[in-house]
Short mmCIF file of C-alpha atoms in Angstrom, two decimals:
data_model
loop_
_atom_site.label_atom_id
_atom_site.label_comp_id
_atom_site.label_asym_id
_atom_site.label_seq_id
_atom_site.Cartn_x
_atom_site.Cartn_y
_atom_site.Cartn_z
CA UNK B 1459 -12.05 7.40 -12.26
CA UNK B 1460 -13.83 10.51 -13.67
CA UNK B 1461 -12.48 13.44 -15.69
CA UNK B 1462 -13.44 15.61 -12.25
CA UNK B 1463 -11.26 13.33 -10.26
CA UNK B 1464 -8.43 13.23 -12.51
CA UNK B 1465 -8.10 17.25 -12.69
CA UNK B 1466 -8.28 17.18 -9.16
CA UNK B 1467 -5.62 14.52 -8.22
CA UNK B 1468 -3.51 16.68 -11.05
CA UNK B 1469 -3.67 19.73 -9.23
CA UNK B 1470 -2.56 17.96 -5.80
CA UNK B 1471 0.02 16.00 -7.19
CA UNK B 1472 1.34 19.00 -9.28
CA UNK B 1473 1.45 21.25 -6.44
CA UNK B 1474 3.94 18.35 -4.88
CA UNK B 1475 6.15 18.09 -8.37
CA UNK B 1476 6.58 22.16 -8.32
CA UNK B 1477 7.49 21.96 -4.78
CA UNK B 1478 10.03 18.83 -4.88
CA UNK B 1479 11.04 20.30 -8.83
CA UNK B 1480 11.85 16.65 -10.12
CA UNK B 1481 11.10 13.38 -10.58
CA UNK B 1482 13.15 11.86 -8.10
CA UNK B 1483 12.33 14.16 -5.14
CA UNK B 1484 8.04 13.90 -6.27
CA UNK B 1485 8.24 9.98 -6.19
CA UNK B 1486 10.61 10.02 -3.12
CA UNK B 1487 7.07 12.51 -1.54
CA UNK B 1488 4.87 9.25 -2.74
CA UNK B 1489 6.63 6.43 -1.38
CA UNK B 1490 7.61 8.60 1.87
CA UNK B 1491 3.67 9.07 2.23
CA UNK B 1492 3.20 5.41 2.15
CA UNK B 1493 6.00 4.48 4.44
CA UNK B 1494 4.65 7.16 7.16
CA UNK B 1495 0.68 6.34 6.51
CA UNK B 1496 -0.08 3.08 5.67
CA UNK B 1497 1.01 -0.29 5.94
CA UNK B 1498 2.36 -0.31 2.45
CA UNK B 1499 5.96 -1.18 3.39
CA UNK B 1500 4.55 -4.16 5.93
CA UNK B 1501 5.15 -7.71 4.95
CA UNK B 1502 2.63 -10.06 5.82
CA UNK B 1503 3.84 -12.43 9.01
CA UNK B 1504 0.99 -15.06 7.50
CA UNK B 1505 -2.66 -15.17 6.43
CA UNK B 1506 -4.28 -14.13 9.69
CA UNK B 1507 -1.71 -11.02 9.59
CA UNK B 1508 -4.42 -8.15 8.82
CA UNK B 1509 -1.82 -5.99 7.68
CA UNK B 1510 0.22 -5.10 4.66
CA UNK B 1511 1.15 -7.19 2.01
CA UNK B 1512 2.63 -10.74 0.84
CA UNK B 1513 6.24 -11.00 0.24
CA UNK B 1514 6.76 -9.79 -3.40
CA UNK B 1515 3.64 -8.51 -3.98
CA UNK B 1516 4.09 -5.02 -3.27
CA UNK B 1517 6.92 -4.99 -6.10
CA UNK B 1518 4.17 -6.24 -8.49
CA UNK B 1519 1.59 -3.72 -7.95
CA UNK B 1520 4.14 -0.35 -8.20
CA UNK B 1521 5.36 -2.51 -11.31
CA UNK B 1522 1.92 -3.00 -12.65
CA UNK B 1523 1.20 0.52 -12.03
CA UNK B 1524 3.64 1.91 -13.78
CA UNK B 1525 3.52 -0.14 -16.91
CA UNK B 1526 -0.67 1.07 -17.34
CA UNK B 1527 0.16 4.18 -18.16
CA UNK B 1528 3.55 3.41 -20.64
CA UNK B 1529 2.25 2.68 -23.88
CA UNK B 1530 5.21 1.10 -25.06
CA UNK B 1531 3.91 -1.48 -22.03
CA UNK B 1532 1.77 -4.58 -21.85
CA UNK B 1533 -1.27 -2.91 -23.76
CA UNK B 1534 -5.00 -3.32 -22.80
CA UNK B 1535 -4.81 -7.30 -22.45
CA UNK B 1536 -2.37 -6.86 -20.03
CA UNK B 1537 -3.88 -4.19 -17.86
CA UNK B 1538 -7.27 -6.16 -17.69
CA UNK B 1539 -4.78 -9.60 -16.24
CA UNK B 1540 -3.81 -6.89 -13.92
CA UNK B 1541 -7.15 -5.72 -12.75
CA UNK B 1542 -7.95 -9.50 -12.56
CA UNK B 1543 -5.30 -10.45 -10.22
CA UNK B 1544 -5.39 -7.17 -8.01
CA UNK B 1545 -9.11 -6.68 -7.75
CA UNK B 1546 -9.35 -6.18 -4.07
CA UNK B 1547 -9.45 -10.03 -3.29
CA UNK B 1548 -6.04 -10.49 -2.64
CA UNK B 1549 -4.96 -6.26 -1.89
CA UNK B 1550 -5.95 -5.10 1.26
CA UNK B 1551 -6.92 -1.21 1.40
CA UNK B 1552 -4.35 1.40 1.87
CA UNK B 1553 -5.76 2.24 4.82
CA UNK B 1554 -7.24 -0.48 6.89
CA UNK B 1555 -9.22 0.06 9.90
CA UNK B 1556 -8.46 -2.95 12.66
CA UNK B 1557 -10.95 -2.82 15.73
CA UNK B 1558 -9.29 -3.86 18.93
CA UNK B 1559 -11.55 -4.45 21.68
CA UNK B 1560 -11.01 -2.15 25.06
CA UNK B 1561 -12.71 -2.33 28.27
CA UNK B 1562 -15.93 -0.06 28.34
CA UNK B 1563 -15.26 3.68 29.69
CA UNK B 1564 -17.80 4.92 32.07
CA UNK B 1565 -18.26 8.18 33.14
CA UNK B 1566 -16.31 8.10 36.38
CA UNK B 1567 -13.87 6.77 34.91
CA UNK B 1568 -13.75 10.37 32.80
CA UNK B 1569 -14.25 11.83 35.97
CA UNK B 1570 -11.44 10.84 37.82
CA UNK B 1571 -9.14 10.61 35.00
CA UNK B 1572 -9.59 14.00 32.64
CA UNK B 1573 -7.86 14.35 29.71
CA UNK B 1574 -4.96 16.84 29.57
CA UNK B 1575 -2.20 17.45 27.70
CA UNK B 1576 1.40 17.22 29.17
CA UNK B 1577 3.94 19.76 29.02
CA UNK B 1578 6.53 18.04 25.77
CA UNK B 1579 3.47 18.62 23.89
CA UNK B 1580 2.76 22.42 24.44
CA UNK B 1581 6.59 22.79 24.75
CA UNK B 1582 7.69 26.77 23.89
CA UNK B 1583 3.51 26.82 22.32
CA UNK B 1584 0.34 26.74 24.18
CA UNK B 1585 -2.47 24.47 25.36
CA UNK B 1586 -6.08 24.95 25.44
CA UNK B 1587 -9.06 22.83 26.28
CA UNK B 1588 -9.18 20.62 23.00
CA UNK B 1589 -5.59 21.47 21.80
CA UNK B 1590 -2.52 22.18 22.10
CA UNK B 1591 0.88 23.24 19.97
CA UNK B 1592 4.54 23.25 20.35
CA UNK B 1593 7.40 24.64 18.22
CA UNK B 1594 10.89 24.83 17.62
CA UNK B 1595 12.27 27.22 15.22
CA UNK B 1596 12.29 25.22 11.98
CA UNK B 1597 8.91 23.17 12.56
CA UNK B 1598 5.78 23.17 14.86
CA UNK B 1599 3.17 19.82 15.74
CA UNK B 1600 -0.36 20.46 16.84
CA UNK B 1601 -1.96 17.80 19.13
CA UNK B 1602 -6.31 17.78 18.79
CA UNK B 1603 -8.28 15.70 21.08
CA UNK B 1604 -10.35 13.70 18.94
CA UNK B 1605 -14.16 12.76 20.03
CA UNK B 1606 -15.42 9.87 20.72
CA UNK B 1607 -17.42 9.22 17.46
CA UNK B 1608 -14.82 10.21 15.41
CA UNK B 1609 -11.33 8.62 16.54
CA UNK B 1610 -10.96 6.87 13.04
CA UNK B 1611 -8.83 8.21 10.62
CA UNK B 1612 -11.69 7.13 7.88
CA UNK B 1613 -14.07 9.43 9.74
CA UNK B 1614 -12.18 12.55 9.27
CA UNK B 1615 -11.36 14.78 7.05
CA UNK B 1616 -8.20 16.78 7.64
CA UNK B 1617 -6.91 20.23 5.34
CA UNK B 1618 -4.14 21.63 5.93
CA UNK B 1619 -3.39 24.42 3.67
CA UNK B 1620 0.18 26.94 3.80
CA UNK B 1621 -1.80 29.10 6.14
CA UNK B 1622 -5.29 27.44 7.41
CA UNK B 1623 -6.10 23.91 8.84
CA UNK B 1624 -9.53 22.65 9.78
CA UNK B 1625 -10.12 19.38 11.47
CA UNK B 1626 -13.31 17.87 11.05
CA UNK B 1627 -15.87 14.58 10.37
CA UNK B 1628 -16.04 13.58 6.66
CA UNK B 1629 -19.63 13.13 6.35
CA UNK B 1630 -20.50 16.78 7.93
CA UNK B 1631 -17.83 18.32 7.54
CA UNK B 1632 -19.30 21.49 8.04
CA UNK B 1633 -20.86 21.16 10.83
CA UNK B 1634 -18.36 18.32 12.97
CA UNK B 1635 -16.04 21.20 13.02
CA UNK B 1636 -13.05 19.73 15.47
CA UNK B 1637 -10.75 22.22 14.85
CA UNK B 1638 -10.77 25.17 12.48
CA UNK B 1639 -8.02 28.03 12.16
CA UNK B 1640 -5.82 30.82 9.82
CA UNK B 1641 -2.08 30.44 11.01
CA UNK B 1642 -0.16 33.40 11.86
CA UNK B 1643 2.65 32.30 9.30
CA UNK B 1644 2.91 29.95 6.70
CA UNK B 1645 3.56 26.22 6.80
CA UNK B 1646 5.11 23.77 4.13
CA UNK B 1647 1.77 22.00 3.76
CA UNK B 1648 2.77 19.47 1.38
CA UNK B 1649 5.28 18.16 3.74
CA UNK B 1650 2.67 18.17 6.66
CA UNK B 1651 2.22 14.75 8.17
CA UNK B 1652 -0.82 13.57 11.02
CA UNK B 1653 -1.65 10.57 12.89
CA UNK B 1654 -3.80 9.54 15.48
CA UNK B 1655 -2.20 8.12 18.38
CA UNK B 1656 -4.38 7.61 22.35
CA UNK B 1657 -7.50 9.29 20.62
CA UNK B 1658 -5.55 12.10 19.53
CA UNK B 1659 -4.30 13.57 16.23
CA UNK B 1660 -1.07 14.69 15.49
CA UNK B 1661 0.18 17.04 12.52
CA UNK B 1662 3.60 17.99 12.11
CA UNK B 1663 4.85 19.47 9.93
CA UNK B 1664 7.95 22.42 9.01
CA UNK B 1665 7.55 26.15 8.71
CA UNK B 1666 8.48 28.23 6.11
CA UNK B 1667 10.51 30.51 7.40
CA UNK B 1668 12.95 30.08 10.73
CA UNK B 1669 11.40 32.23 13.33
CA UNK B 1670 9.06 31.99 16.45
CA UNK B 1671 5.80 32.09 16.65
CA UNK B 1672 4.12 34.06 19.25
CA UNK B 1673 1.27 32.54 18.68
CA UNK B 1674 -0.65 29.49 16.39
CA UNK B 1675 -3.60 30.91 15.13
CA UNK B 1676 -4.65 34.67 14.84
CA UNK B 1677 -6.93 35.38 17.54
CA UNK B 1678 -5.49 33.20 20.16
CA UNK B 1679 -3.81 35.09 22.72
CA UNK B 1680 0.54 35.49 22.53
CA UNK B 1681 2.94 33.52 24.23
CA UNK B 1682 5.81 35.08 25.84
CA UNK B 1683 8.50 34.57 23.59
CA UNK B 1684 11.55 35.16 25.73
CA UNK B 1685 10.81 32.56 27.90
CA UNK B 1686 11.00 29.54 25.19
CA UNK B 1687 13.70 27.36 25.42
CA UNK B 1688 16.17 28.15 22.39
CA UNK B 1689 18.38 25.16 22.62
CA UNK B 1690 19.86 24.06 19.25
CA UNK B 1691 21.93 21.23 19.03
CA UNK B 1692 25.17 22.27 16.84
CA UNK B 1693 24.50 20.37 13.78
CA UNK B 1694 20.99 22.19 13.44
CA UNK B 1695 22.88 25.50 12.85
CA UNK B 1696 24.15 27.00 9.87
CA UNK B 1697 27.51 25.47 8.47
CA UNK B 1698 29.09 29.00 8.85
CA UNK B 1699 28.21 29.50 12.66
CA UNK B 1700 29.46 25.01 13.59
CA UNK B 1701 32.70 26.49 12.08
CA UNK B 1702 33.06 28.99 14.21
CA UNK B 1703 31.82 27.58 17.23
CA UNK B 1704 34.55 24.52 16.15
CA UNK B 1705 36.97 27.45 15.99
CA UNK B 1706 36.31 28.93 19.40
CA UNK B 1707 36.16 24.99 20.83
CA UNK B 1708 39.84 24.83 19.81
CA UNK B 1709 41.39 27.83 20.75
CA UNK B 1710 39.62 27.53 24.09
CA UNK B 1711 40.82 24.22 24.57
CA UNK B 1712 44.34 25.61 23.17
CA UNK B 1713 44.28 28.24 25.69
CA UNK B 1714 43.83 25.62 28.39
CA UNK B 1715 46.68 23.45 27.64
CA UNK B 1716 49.34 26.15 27.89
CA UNK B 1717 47.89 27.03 31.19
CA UNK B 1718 48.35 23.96 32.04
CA UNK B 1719 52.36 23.72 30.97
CA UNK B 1720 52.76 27.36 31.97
CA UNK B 1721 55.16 27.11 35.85
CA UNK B 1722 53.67 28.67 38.72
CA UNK B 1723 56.63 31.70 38.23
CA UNK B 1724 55.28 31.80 34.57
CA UNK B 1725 51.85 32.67 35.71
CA UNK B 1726 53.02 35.05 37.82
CA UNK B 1727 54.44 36.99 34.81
CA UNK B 1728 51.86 36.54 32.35
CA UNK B 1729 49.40 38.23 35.02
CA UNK B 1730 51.57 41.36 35.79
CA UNK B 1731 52.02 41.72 32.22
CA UNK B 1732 47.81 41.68 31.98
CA UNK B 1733 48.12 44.28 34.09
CA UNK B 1734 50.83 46.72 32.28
CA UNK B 1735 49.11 46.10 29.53
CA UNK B 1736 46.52 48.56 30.08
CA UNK B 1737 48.20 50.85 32.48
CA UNK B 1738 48.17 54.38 31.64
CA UNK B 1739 51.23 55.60 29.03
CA UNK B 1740 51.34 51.70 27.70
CA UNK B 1741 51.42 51.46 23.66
CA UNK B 1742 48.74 48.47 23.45
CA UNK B 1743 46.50 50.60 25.90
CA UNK B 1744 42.79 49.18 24.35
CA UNK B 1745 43.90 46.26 22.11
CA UNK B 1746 43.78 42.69 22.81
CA UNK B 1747 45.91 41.46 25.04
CA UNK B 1748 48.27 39.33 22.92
CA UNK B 1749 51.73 38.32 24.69
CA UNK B 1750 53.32 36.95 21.89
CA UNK B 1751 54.15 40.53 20.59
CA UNK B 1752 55.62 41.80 23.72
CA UNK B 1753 59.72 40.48 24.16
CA UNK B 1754 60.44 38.98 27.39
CA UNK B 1755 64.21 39.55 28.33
#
C-alpha cells in the first residue's frame, strides 16, 4: 500500500474514531460494516459454498491482523508466514460477485411490466422517475433504480457526504452520473449504509437533527408536510414524555375503575355536583373539578 493510500484510509477512518470517540465504539463501526456488507461473518457450508469463510478462519485473519502492526508481536518472519498462508488462495474477496443466471428480458417484457416504485418506499418523501425517498423523523432511505450495465456493486461508486450524495459508475464516474444531489439538511454519513436489492440501491442512513424534511434535495419541489404520517411508537420518544404518557395511562385507567364501583345513585351525585361546580356564586368556579375536596354529608 502507498504513502497516498495510507493518508487517505487515515483520514476516513479518523473521521469514524472522532465520531464514535473511542476504541470500542470505532472497532464496533468496523466489524458492524462487515456484518452489514460482506460475507465476513458467513461460515462456509463446504467447498462448493462460494461464500464466506472456513470455520475458524475468520478468527485467524482479525488475529493476524492485529498482531502486524504490534511490535511486541510475531516480527517480520511471522508476518511473511502470514502473507503465505492468506495470499488470496485460500481468502475469498470481501466482496464477491456471484452471477446467477436469469431468464433473458426482452423489451415487452419492459413494456408491459414498468418499473415503479411502491408507496412504503416514498412513504411521508417523494418519488420521481429514477428515485425515490422516504423519512421518518430520526432517519431517511433513498431507493435509485440502477441501470442495466451497472447493477453490480463493483461497478459503482457511491459518496455520500453529511450534505451531498452522488451515485455513479466507477470507471466514469463523471460522466455515468446515476444520481447526483446537495441535501437540504445534514446526514450522519459515517453511519450511512446501501445495498442493492431487485436492481435497486438502497442507502439508509440517520439524520442529524430530529425534524422533517420538506424536501430531499434542494431544487426538488416540497412535500406537504402536514399530511405525513407522524406515528411514533412510545419507546421512540423521549424518556421524559413515556413517563408521562405512563402517567396519564394510569390515572385514566384509575379513573375508569371507580366508575366502574361507583352505584348508579353515586353517579347521579357525582354529576350534579359537576354541575354546581361551576354554577355562578360557587367558590371552585374555574378550577378543576376535584370531588375529593368537597364534604358529602
Amino acid at each position: 500500500m502507498s504513502i497516498e493510500d495510507n493518508h487517505r484510509n487515515d483520514a476516513m477512518l479518523m473521521e469514524i474514531l472522532q465520531n464514535r470517540k473511542t476504541i470500542t465504539g470505532f472497532l464496533d463501526s468496523i466489524f458492524g460494516f462487515l456484518r452489514r456488507n460482506t460475507d465476513f461473518y458467513h461460515n462456509k457450508a463446504d467447498e462448493a459454498d462460494q461464500l464466506g469463510f472456513p470455520k475458524g478462519m475468520r478468527d485467524q485473519l482479525v488475529f493476524g491482523a492485529m498482531q502486524r502492526y504490534d511490535p511486541d508481536g510475531w516480527g517480520s518472519a511471522g508476518i511473511q508466514n502470514a502473507e503465505a498462508e492468506y495470499n488470496g488462495t485460500t481468502v475469498p474477496p470481501a466482496i464477491e460477485e456471484i452471477t446467477i443466471n436469469t431468464e433473458e428480458t426482452t423489451e415487452s417484457d419492459m413494456k408491459s411490466n414498468p418499473f415503479t416504485f411502491s408507496p412504503s418506499d416514498y412513504k411521508n418523501g417523494a418519488s420521481f422517475d429514477t428515485y425515490c425517498w422516504s423519512q421518518s423523523q430520526k432517519d431517511l432511505e433513498v431507493h435509485v433504480k440502477l441501470p442495466s450495465d451497472l447493477k453490480a456493486a463493483k461497478r459503482l461508486s457511491v459518496d455520500i457526504k453529511p450534505q451531498f450524495i452522488k451515485i455513479s459508475g466507477k470507471l466514469k464516474p463523471d460522466q455515468q452520473i446515476i444520481l447526483e444531489g446537495n441535501l437540504i439538511q445534514r446526514i450522519k454519513h459515517n453511519e450511512a449504509v446501501w445495498t442493492i436489492d431487485h436492481d435497486t440501491l438502497i442507502i439508509s442512513c440517520d439524520k442529524t437533527k430530529e425534524l422533517w424534511w420538506e424536501r430531499l434535495f434542494k431544487g426538488e419541489p416540497e412535500i406537504d408536510t402536514s399530511k405525513l404520517d407522524c406515528e411514533r411508537y412510545i419507546d421512540e420518544l423521549p424518556e421524559d414524555s413515556q413517563v408521562a404518557i405512563e402517567k396519564l395511562r394510569f390515572q385514566q385507567l384509575a379513573s375508569d375503575q371507580k366508575k366502574q364501583l361507583q352505584s348508579p345513585e353515586q353517579t347521579k351525585t357525582m354529576e350534579r355536583l359537576k354541575i354546581a361546580w361551576d354554577a355562578e356564586g360557587s367558590p371552585f368556579k374555574g378550577q378543576p373539578f376535584d370531588p375529593s375536596i368537597v364534604q358529602m354529608s
